[in-house]
Coordinates of N, CA, C and O in Angstrom, one line a residue:
X1 N -18.7 2.3 32.6 CA -19.4 1.2 32.0 C -19.6 1.4 30.5 O -19.4 0.5 29.8
X2 N -20.0 2.6 30.1 CA -20.2 2.9 28.7 C -18.9 2.7 27.9 O -19.0 2.1 26.8
X3 N -17.8 3.2 28.4 CA -16.5 3.0 27.7 C -16.2 1.6 27.5 O -15.8 1.2 26.4
X4 N -16.4 0.7 28.5 CA -16.1 -0.7 28.3 C -17.0 -1.3 27.2 O -16.5 -2.1 26.4
X5 N -18.2 -1.0 27.2 CA -19.1 -1.5 26.1 C -18.6 -1.0 24.7 O -18.6 -1.8 23.8
X6 N -18.2 0.2 24.6 CA -17.7 0.7 23.3 C -16.5 0.0 22.9 O -16.3 -0.4 21.7
X7 N -15.6 -0.3 23.8 CA -14.4 -1.0 23.5 C -14.6 -2.4 23.0 O -14.0 -2.9 22.1
X8 N -15.6 -3.0 23.6 CA -15.9 -4.4 23.3 C -16.6 -4.5 21.9 O -16.6 -5.6 21.3
X9 N -17.2 -3.5 21.4 CA -17.9 -3.5 20.1 C -17.0 -3.1 19.0 O -17.4 -3.3 17.8
X10 N -15.9 -2.6 19.2 CA -15.0 -2.3 18.1 C -14.3 -3.5 17.5 O -13.9 -4.4 18.3
X11 N -14.2 -3.6 16.2 CA -13.6 -4.8 15.7 C -12.1 -4.8 16.0 O -11.4 -3.8 15.8
X12 N -11.6 -5.9 16.5 CA -10.2 -6.0 16.8 C -9.4 -6.5 15.6 O -9.8 -7.5 15.0
X13 N -8.3 -5.9 15.3 CA -7.5 -6.3 14.2 C -6.2 -6.9 14.8 O -5.5 -6.3 15.6
X14 N -5.9 -8.2 14.4 CA -4.7 -8.8 14.8 C -3.5 -8.0 14.3 O -3.6 -7.4 13.2
X15 N -2.3 -8.1 14.9 CA -1.1 -7.5 14.3 C -0.9 -8.0 12.9 O -1.1 -9.2 12.6
X16 N -0.4 -7.1 12.1 CA -0.1 -7.5 10.7 C 1.4 -7.3 10.4 O 1.8 -6.3 9.9
X17 N 2.2 -8.3 10.7 CA 3.7 -8.1 10.6 C 4.1 -7.8 9.2 O 5.1 -7.1 9.0
X18 N 3.4 -8.3 8.2 CA 3.9 -8.0 6.8 C 3.7 -6.5 6.5 O 4.4 -6.0 5.6
X19 N 2.9 -5.8 7.2 CA 2.7 -4.3 7.0 C 3.4 -3.4 7.9 O 3.4 -2.2 7.8
X20 N 4.2 -4.0 8.9 CA 4.8 -3.2 9.9 C 5.8 -2.2 9.3 O 5.7 -1.0 9.6
X21 N 6.7 -2.6 8.4 CA 7.7 -1.7 7.9 C 7.0 -0.6 7.0 O 7.4 0.6 7.0
X22 N 6.0 -1.0 6.1 CA 5.4 -0.1 5.3 C 4.6 0.9 6.1 O 4.6 2.1 5.8
X23 N 3.9 0.5 7.1 CA 3.1 1.4 7.9 C 4.0 2.4 8.7 O 3.7 3.6 8.8
X24 N 5.2 1.9 9.1 CA 6.1 2.8 9.8 C 6.7 3.8 8.8 O 6.8 5.0 9.2
X25 N 7.0 3.4 7.6 CA 7.5 4.4 6.6 C 6.4 5.4 6.3 O 6.7 6.6 6.3
X26 N 5.2 5.0 6.1 CA 4.1 6.0 5.8 C 3.9 7.0 7.0 O 3.8 8.2 6.8
X27 N 3.9 6.5 8.2 CA 3.5 7.3 9.3 C 4.7 8.2 9.8 O 4.5 9.3 10.1
X28 N 5.9 7.6 9.9 CA 7.0 8.4 10.4 C 7.7 9.2 9.3 O 8.0 10.4 9.5
X29 N 8.1 8.6 8.2 CA 8.9 9.2 7.2 C 8.0 10.2 6.4 O 8.4 11.3 6.1
X30 N 6.8 9.7 6.0 CA 5.9 10.5 5.1 C 4.9 11.3 5.9 O 4.1 12.1 5.3
X31 N 4.8 11.2 7.2 CA 3.9 11.9 8.1 C 2.4 11.8 7.6 O 1.7 12.7 7.6
X32 N 2.1 10.5 7.3 CA 0.7 10.2 6.9 C 0.0 9.5 8.0 O 0.6 8.8 8.8
X33 N -1.3 9.6 8.0 CA -2.1 8.7 8.9 C -2.3 7.4 8.1 O -2.5 7.4 6.9
X34 N -2.2 6.3 8.8 CA -2.3 5.0 8.1 C -3.2 4.0 8.9 O -3.0 3.9 10.1
X35 N -4.0 3.3 8.2 CA -4.9 2.3 8.7 C -4.5 1.0 8.2 O -4.4 0.8 7.0
X36 N -4.1 0.0 9.1 CA -3.6 -1.3 8.6 C -4.8 -2.3 8.9 O -5.3 -2.3 10.0
X37 N -5.0 -3.2 7.9 CA -6.0 -4.2 8.0 C -5.6 -5.5 7.4 O -4.8 -5.5 6.5
X38 N -6.1 -6.6 8.0 CA -5.8 -7.9 7.4 C -6.5 -8.0 6.0 O -7.5 -7.3 5.8
X39 N -6.0 -8.8 5.1 CA -6.6 -8.9 3.8 C -6.2 -10.2 3.2 O -5.2 -10.8 3.6
X40 N -6.9 -10.7 2.2 CA -6.6 -11.8 1.4 C -6.3 -11.2 0.0 O -7.2 -10.5 -0.5
X41 N -5.2 -11.5 -0.6 CA -4.8 -10.9 -1.8 C -4.5 -12.0 -2.9 O -4.0 -13.0 -2.6
X42 N -5.0 -11.7 -4.1 CA -4.7 -12.5 -5.3 C -3.2 -12.4 -5.6 O -2.8 -11.3 -5.9
X43 N -2.4 -13.5 -5.4 CA -1.0 -13.4 -5.7 C -0.7 -13.7 -7.1 O -1.0 -14.8 -7.6
X44 N -0.1 -12.8 -7.8 CA 0.2 -13.0 -9.2 C 1.3 -14.1 -9.5 O 1.4 -14.6 -10.5
X45 N 2.1 -14.4 -8.4 CA 3.1 -15.4 -8.6 C 2.6 -16.8 -8.5 O 3.0 -17.7 -9.2
X46 N 1.7 -17.0 -7.6 CA 1.2 -18.4 -7.4 C -0.2 -18.6 -8.0 O -0.7 -19.7 -8.0
X47 N -0.8 -17.5 -8.4 CA -2.2 -17.5 -8.9 C -3.2 -18.1 -7.8 O -4.1 -18.7 -8.2
X48 N -2.9 -17.8 -6.6 CA -3.7 -18.2 -5.5 C -4.0 -17.0 -4.5 O -3.2 -16.1 -4.6
X49 N -5.0 -17.2 -3.7 CA -5.2 -16.1 -2.7 C -4.3 -16.4 -1.5 O -4.2 -17.6 -1.1
X50 N -3.6 -15.4 -1.0 CA -2.8 -15.6 0.1 C -3.1 -14.6 1.2 O -3.7 -13.5 0.9
X51 N -2.8 -14.9 2.4 CA -3.1 -14.0 3.6 C -2.0 -12.9 3.5 O -0.8 -13.2 3.4
X52 N -2.5 -11.7 3.6 CA -1.6 -10.5 3.6 C -2.3 -9.4 4.4 O -3.1 -9.7 5.3
X53 N -2.0 -8.2 4.0 CA -2.5 -7.1 4.7 C -2.6 -5.9 3.8 O -1.9 -5.9 2.7
X54 N -3.3 -4.9 4.2 CA -3.4 -3.7 3.4 C -3.3 -2.4 4.3 O -3.7 -2.5 5.5
X55 N -2.9 -1.4 3.7 CA -2.7 -0.1 4.4 C -3.4 1.0 3.6 O -3.2 1.1 2.4
X56 N -4.2 1.8 4.2 CA -4.8 2.9 3.5 C -4.3 4.1 4.3 O -4.5 4.2 5.5
X57 N -3.6 5.0 3.6 CA -3.0 6.2 4.2 C -3.4 7.5 3.5 O -3.7 7.5 2.3
X58 N -3.3 8.5 4.3 CA -3.6 9.9 3.8 C -2.6 10.9 4.3 O -2.1 10.8 5.4
X59 N -2.2 11.8 3.4 CA -1.2 12.8 3.8 C -1.6 14.1 3.1 O -2.6 14.2 2.4
X60 N -0.6 15.0 3.1 CA -0.8 16.3 2.5 C 0.5 16.7 1.8 O 1.6 16.3 2.2
X61 N 0.4 17.3 0.6 CA 1.5 17.8 -0.1 C 1.3 19.2 -0.6 O 0.2 19.6 -0.9
X62 N 2.4 19.9 -0.7 CA 2.4 21.3 -1.3 C 3.0 21.3 -2.7 O 3.0 22.3 -3.3
X63 N 3.5 20.2 -3.1 CA 4.2 20.2 -4.4 C 3.4 19.5 -5.5 O 4.0 19.4 -6.6
X64 N 2.2 19.1 -5.3 CA 1.4 18.5 -6.3 C 1.5 17.0 -6.4 O 2.6 16.5 -5.9
X65 N 0.5 16.4 -6.9 CA 0.5 14.9 -6.9 C 1.6 14.2 -7.6 O 2.2 13.3 -7.1
X66 N 1.9 14.7 -8.8 CA 2.9 14.0 -9.7 C 4.3 14.1 -9.0 O 5.0 13.1 -8.9
X67 N 4.6 15.3 -8.5 CA 5.9 15.5 -7.9 C 6.0 14.7 -6.6 O 7.0 14.1 -6.2
X68 N 4.8 14.6 -5.9 CA 4.8 13.9 -4.6 C 5.0 12.4 -4.9 O 5.7 11.7 -4.2
X69 N 4.4 11.9 -5.9 CA 4.5 10.5 -6.3 C 6.0 10.1 -6.6 O 6.5 9.1 -6.2
X70 N 6.6 11.0 -7.4 CA 8.0 10.8 -7.8 C 8.9 10.8 -6.5 O 9.7 9.9 -6.3
X71 N 8.7 11.8 -5.7 CA 9.4 11.9 -4.5 C 9.2 10.7 -3.5 O 10.1 10.3 -2.8
X72 N 7.9 10.2 -3.5 CA 7.6 9.1 -2.6 C 8.4 7.9 -3.0 O 9.0 7.2 -2.2
X73 N 8.5 7.6 -4.3 CA 9.2 6.4 -4.8 C 10.7 6.6 -4.7 O 11.4 5.6 -4.4
X74 N 11.2 7.8 -4.8 CA 12.6 8.0 -4.6 C 13.0 7.8 -3.2 O 14.0 7.2 -2.8
X75 N 12.1 8.3 -2.3 CA 12.4 8.2 -0.8 C 12.3 6.7 -0.4 O 13.1 6.3 0.5
X76 N 11.3 6.0 -0.9 CA 11.2 4.6 -0.4 C 12.4 3.8 -0.8 O 12.9 2.9 0.0
X77 N 13.0 4.1 -2.0 CA 14.3 3.4 -2.3 C 15.4 3.9 -1.4 O 16.2 3.1 -1.0
X78 N 15.4 5.1 -1.1 CA 16.5 5.7 -0.3 C 16.5 5.1 1.2 O 17.6 5.0 1.8
X79 N 15.4 4.7 1.7 CA 15.3 4.1 3.0 C 15.5 2.6 3.0 O 15.3 2.0 4.1
X80 N 15.8 2.0 1.9 CA 16.1 0.6 1.9 C 15.1 -0.4 1.2 O 15.4 -1.6 1.2
X81 N 14.0 0.1 0.7 CA 13.1 -0.8 0.0 C 13.7 -1.1 -1.4 O 14.3 -0.2 -2.0
X82 N 13.6 -2.3 -1.9 CA 14.1 -2.6 -3.2 C 12.9 -3.2 -4.1 O 12.0 -3.7 -3.5
X83 N 13.1 -3.0 -5.4 CA 12.0 -3.5 -6.3 C 12.0 -5.1 -6.1 O 13.0 -5.7 -6.0
X84 N 10.8 -5.6 -6.2 CA 10.6 -7.0 -6.1 C 11.1 -7.7 -7.4 O 11.0 -7.0 -8.5
X85 N 11.5 -8.9 -7.4 CA 11.9 -9.6 -8.6 C 10.7 -9.7 -9.6 O 9.7 -10.1 -9.2
X86 N 10.9 -9.3 -10.8 CA 9.9 -9.3 -11.9 C 8.6 -8.8 -11.3 O 7.6 -9.6 -11.2
X87 N 8.5 -7.5 -10.9 CA 7.4 -7.1 -10.1 C 6.0 -7.1 -10.8 O 5.0 -7.1 -10.1
X88 N 5.9 -7.0 -12.1 CA 4.6 -7.0 -12.8 C 3.7 -5.9 -12.2 O 2.6 -6.2 -11.8
X89 N 4.2 -4.7 -12.0 CA 3.4 -3.7 -11.4 C 2.7 -2.9 -12.5 O 2.7 -3.3 -13.6
X90 N 2.1 -1.8 -12.1 CA 1.3 -1.0 -13.0 C 1.8 0.5 -13.0 O 1.2 1.3 -12.4
X91 N 3.0 0.8 -13.6 CA 3.5 2.1 -13.5 C 2.6 3.2 -14.1 O 2.6 4.3 -13.6
X92 N 1.8 2.9 -15.1 CA 0.9 3.9 -15.6 C -0.3 4.2 -14.7 O -1.0 5.2 -14.8
X93 N -0.4 3.4 -13.6 CA -1.4 3.6 -12.6 C -0.8 4.2 -11.3 O -1.5 4.3 -10.3
X94 N 0.5 4.4 -11.3 CA 1.1 4.9 -10.1 C 1.4 3.9 -9.1 O 1.6 4.1 -7.9
X95 N 1.4 2.6 -9.5 CA 1.7 1.5 -8.6 C 3.0 0.8 -8.9 O 3.3 0.4 -10.0
X96 N 3.8 0.6 -7.8 CA 5.1 0.0 -7.9 C 5.2 -1.0 -6.8 O 4.8 -0.7 -5.6
X97 N 5.9 -2.2 -7.0 CA 6.1 -3.2 -6.0 C 7.5 -3.1 -5.4 O 8.5 -3.0 -6.2
X98 N 7.6 -3.1 -4.1 CA 8.9 -3.1 -3.4 C 8.9 -4.2 -2.4 O 7.9 -4.6 -1.9
X99 N 10.1 -4.5 -2.0 CA 10.3 -5.6 -1.0 C 11.2 -5.0 0.1 O 12.2 -4.3 -0.1
X100 N 10.8 -5.4 1.4 CA 11.7 -5.2 2.5 C 11.4 -6.4 3.5 O 10.3 -6.7 3.8
X101 N 12.5 -7.0 3.9 CA 12.4 -8.2 4.8 C 11.5 -9.2 4.1 O 11.7 -9.7 3.0
X102 N 10.5 -9.7 4.9 CA 9.7 -10.8 4.4 C 8.4 -10.4 3.7 O 7.6 -11.2 3.4
X103 N 8.4 -9.1 3.3 CA 7.2 -8.6 2.7 C 7.4 -8.0 1.3 O 8.4 -7.3 1.1
X104 N 6.5 -8.3 0.4 CA 6.4 -7.7 -1.0 C 5.2 -6.8 -0.9 O 4.1 -7.3 -0.6
X105 N 5.4 -5.5 -1.2 CA 4.2 -4.6 -1.1 C 4.0 -3.8 -2.4 O 5.0 -3.3 -2.9
X106 N 2.8 -3.7 -2.8 CA 2.4 -2.9 -3.9 C 2.0 -1.6 -3.3 O 1.1 -1.5 -2.5
X107 N 2.7 -0.5 -3.7 CA 2.3 0.9 -3.3 C 1.6 1.6 -4.4 O 2.1 1.6 -5.5
X108 N 0.5 2.2 -4.1 CA -0.2 3.0 -5.1 C -0.4 4.4 -4.6 O -1.1 4.6 -3.5
X109 N 0.1 5.4 -5.2 CA -0.1 6.8 -4.8 C -1.2 7.4 -5.7 O -1.1 7.3 -6.9
X110 N -2.1 8.0 -5.1 CA -3.2 8.7 -5.8 C -3.7 9.9 -5.1 O -3.4 10.2 -3.9
X111 N -4.5 10.7 -5.8 CA -4.9 12.0 -5.3 C -6.2 11.9 -4.4 O -6.1 11.5 -3.3
X112 N -7.3 12.4 -5.0 CA -8.6 12.4 -4.2 C -9.0 11.0 -3.8 O -8.6 10.0 -4.5
X113 N -9.8 10.9 -2.8 CA -10.4 9.7 -2.3 C -11.0 8.9 -3.5 O -11.8 9.5 -4.2
X114 N -10.7 7.6 -3.7 CA -11.2 6.8 -4.7 C -11.8 5.5 -4.2 O -12.7 5.0 -4.9
X115 N -11.3 5.0 -3.1 CA -11.7 3.7 -2.6 C -13.1 3.7 -2.0 O -13.8 2.7 -2.0
X116 N -13.5 4.9 -1.4 CA -14.7 5.1 -0.7 C -14.9 4.0 0.4 O -16.0 3.4 0.6
X117 N -13.9 3.7 1.1 CA -13.9 2.8 2.2 C -13.9 3.5 3.5 O -13.5 4.7 3.6
X118 N -14.3 2.8 4.6 CA -14.2 3.4 5.9 C -12.7 3.7 6.3 O -12.5 4.7 6.9
X119 N -11.8 2.8 5.9 CA -10.4 3.1 6.2 C -9.9 4.4 5.5 O -9.2 5.1 6.1
X120 N -10.3 4.6 4.3 CA -9.9 5.8 3.6 C -10.4 7.0 4.2 O -9.7 8.0 4.4
X121 N -11.7 6.9 4.7 CA -12.3 8.1 5.3 C -11.6 8.3 6.7 O -11.3 9.5 7.0
X122 N -11.3 7.3 7.4 CA -10.6 7.4 8.7 C -9.2 8.0 8.6 O -8.8 8.9 9.3
X123 N -8.5 7.5 7.6 CA -7.1 8.1 7.4 C -7.2 9.5 7.0 O -6.4 10.3 7.5
X124 N -8.1 9.9 6.1 CA -8.3 11.3 5.7 C -8.6 12.2 6.8 O -8.1 13.3 7.0
X125 N -9.6 11.7 7.7 CA -10.0 12.5 8.8 C -8.9 12.7 9.8 O -8.8 13.7 10.4
X126 N -8.1 11.7 10.0 CA -7.0 11.7 11.0 C -5.9 12.6 10.7 O -5.1 13.0 11.5
X127 N -5.7 12.9 9.4 CA -4.5 13.7 8.9 C -5.1 15.0 8.4 O -5.5 15.1 7.3
X128 N -5.0 16.0 9.3 CA -5.5 17.4 8.9 C -4.5 18.0 7.9 O -3.3 17.7 7.9
X129 N -5.0 18.8 7.0 CA -4.1 19.5 6.0 C -3.6 20.8 6.6 O -4.4 21.5 7.2
X130 N -2.4 21.1 6.3 CA -1.8 22.4 6.7 C -2.1 23.4 5.6 O -2.5 23.0 4.5
X131 N -1.9 24.6 5.9 CA -2.2 25.7 4.9 C -1.4 25.4 3.6 O -0.2 25.1 3.7
X132 N -2.1 25.4 2.4 CA -1.4 25.2 1.2 C -1.2 23.8 0.7 O -0.7 23.5 -0.3
X133 N -1.6 22.8 1.6 CA -1.5 21.4 1.2 C -2.7 20.9 0.5 O -3.8 21.4 0.7
X134 N -2.5 19.9 -0.4 CA -3.6 19.2 -1.0 C -3.5 17.7 -0.5 O -2.4 17.2 -0.2
X135 N -4.7 17.1 -0.4 CA -4.7 15.7 0.0 C -4.2 14.7 -1.0 O -4.4 14.9 -2.2
X136 N -3.4 13.8 -0.6 CA -3.1 12.6 -1.4 C -3.1 11.4 -0.5 O -3.1 11.4 0.7
X137 N -3.2 10.2 -1.2 CA -3.4 8.9 -0.5 C -2.4 7.9 -1.0 O -1.9 8.1 -2.2
X138 N -2.1 6.9 -0.2 CA -1.3 5.8 -0.6 C -2.1 4.6 -0.2 O -2.5 4.5 1.0
X139 N -2.3 3.6 -1.1 CA -2.9 2.3 -0.8 C -1.8 1.3 -1.0 O -1.1 1.3 -2.0
X140 N -1.6 0.4 0.0 CA -0.6 -0.6 0.0 C -1.2 -2.0 0.2 O -2.0 -2.1 1.1
X141 N -0.7 -2.9 -0.5 CA -1.1 -4.3 -0.3 C 0.2 -5.1 -0.2 O 1.1 -5.1 -1.0
X142 N 0.3 -5.8 1.0 CA 1.6 -6.6 1.3 C 1.2 -8.1 1.4 O 0.2 -8.4 1.9
X143 N 2.1 -8.9 0.9 CA 2.0 -10.3 1.0 C 3.4 -10.9 1.2 O 4.4 -10.2 1.1
X144 N 3.5 -12.2 1.5 CA 4.9 -12.7 1.8 C 5.8 -12.6 0.6 O 5.4 -12.9 -0.5
X145 N 7.0 -12.3 0.9 CA 8.1 -12.3 -0.2 C 8.3 -13.7 -0.8 O 8.3 -14.6 0.0
X146 N 8.4 -13.7 -2.1 CA 8.6 -15.0 -2.8 C 9.5 -14.7 -4.0 O 9.6 -13.6 -4.4
X147 N 10.1 -15.8 -4.6 CA 10.8 -15.6 -5.8 C 9.8 -15.1 -6.9 O 8.6 -15.3 -6.8
X148 N 10.3 -14.6 -8.0 CA 9.5 -14.2 -9.2 C 8.8 -15.4 -9.7 O 9.3 -16.6 -9.6
X149 N 7.6 -15.2 -10.3 CA 6.9 -16.3 -10.9 C 7.4 -16.5 -12.3 O 7.8 -15.6 -13.0
X150 N 7.4 -17.8 -12.7 CA 7.8 -18.1 -14.1 C 6.9 -17.4 -15.1 O 5.7 -17.3 -14.8
X151 N 7.5 -17.0 -16.2 CA 6.6 -16.3 -17.2 C 5.9 -17.4 -18.0 O 6.4 -18.5 -18.3
X152 N 4.6 -17.1 -18.3 CA 3.8 -18.0 -19.1 C 4.2 -17.9 -20.5 O 4.1 -16.8 -21.1
X153 N 4.7 -19.0 -21.1 CA 5.2 -18.9 -22.5 C 4.1 -18.6 -23.5 O 4.4 -18.1 -24.6
X154 N 2.8 -18.7 -23.1 CA 1.8 -18.4 -24.1 C 1.4 -17.0 -24.0 O 0.6 -16.5 -24.8
X155 N 1.8 -16.3 -23.0 CA 1.5 -14.8 -22.8 C 2.3 -14.0 -23.8 O 3.5 -14.0 -23.7
X156 N 1.7 -13.4 -24.7 CA 2.4 -12.6 -25.7 C 2.4 -11.1 -25.5 O 3.1 -10.3 -26.1
X157 N 1.6 -10.7 -24.5 CA 1.5 -9.2 -24.2 C 1.3 -9.0 -22.7 O 0.9 -9.9 -22.0
X158 N 1.7 -7.8 -22.2 CA 1.5 -7.6 -20.8 C 0.1 -7.8 -20.3 O -0.1 -8.2 -19.2
X159 N -0.9 -7.5 -21.2 CA -2.3 -7.7 -20.7 C -2.7 -9.1 -20.6 O -3.6 -9.4 -19.9
X160 N -1.9 -10.0 -21.2 CA -2.2 -11.5 -21.1 C -1.6 -12.1 -19.9 O -1.9 -13.2 -19.5
X161 N -0.7 -11.3 -19.2 CA 0.0 -11.9 -18.0 C -1.0 -11.8 -16.8 O -1.8 -10.9 -16.7
X162 N -0.8 -12.7 -15.8 CA -1.6 -12.7 -14.6 C -1.4 -11.4 -13.8 O -0.3 -10.8 -13.8

């Protein structure tokens, strides 16, 4: 009886098809624990909020964060992800946008826990570190794939772009 009550009180997350490929890559290829959640994301292309999903993942590395991030992005390309058209990502922040199938996903590789969310805590707890490993995280936001957004002719600098 107690088990039934506990199961009924847990929030149920509907399937998130836009995050399926990214979650599979993180969990199988990168050996990370990954928490997938529904989300509403500000879309830089349409300047509207769109239904999407997010993934909070945790893993371990023995080669250091910078080398892990470089290897992460090399590997994601090697398994078939391609850069989104006119991605407008944030490479100085370790964030790059990739497309696979019907999803455009922004991947952000970072070290210590920064989000301070329940998902980040759950992912970190679920992935134990092996001897010599240090913790690293990946945060992913996926939304439907679309063509590139037209550039605003009044935007004169990257910081002025949406």
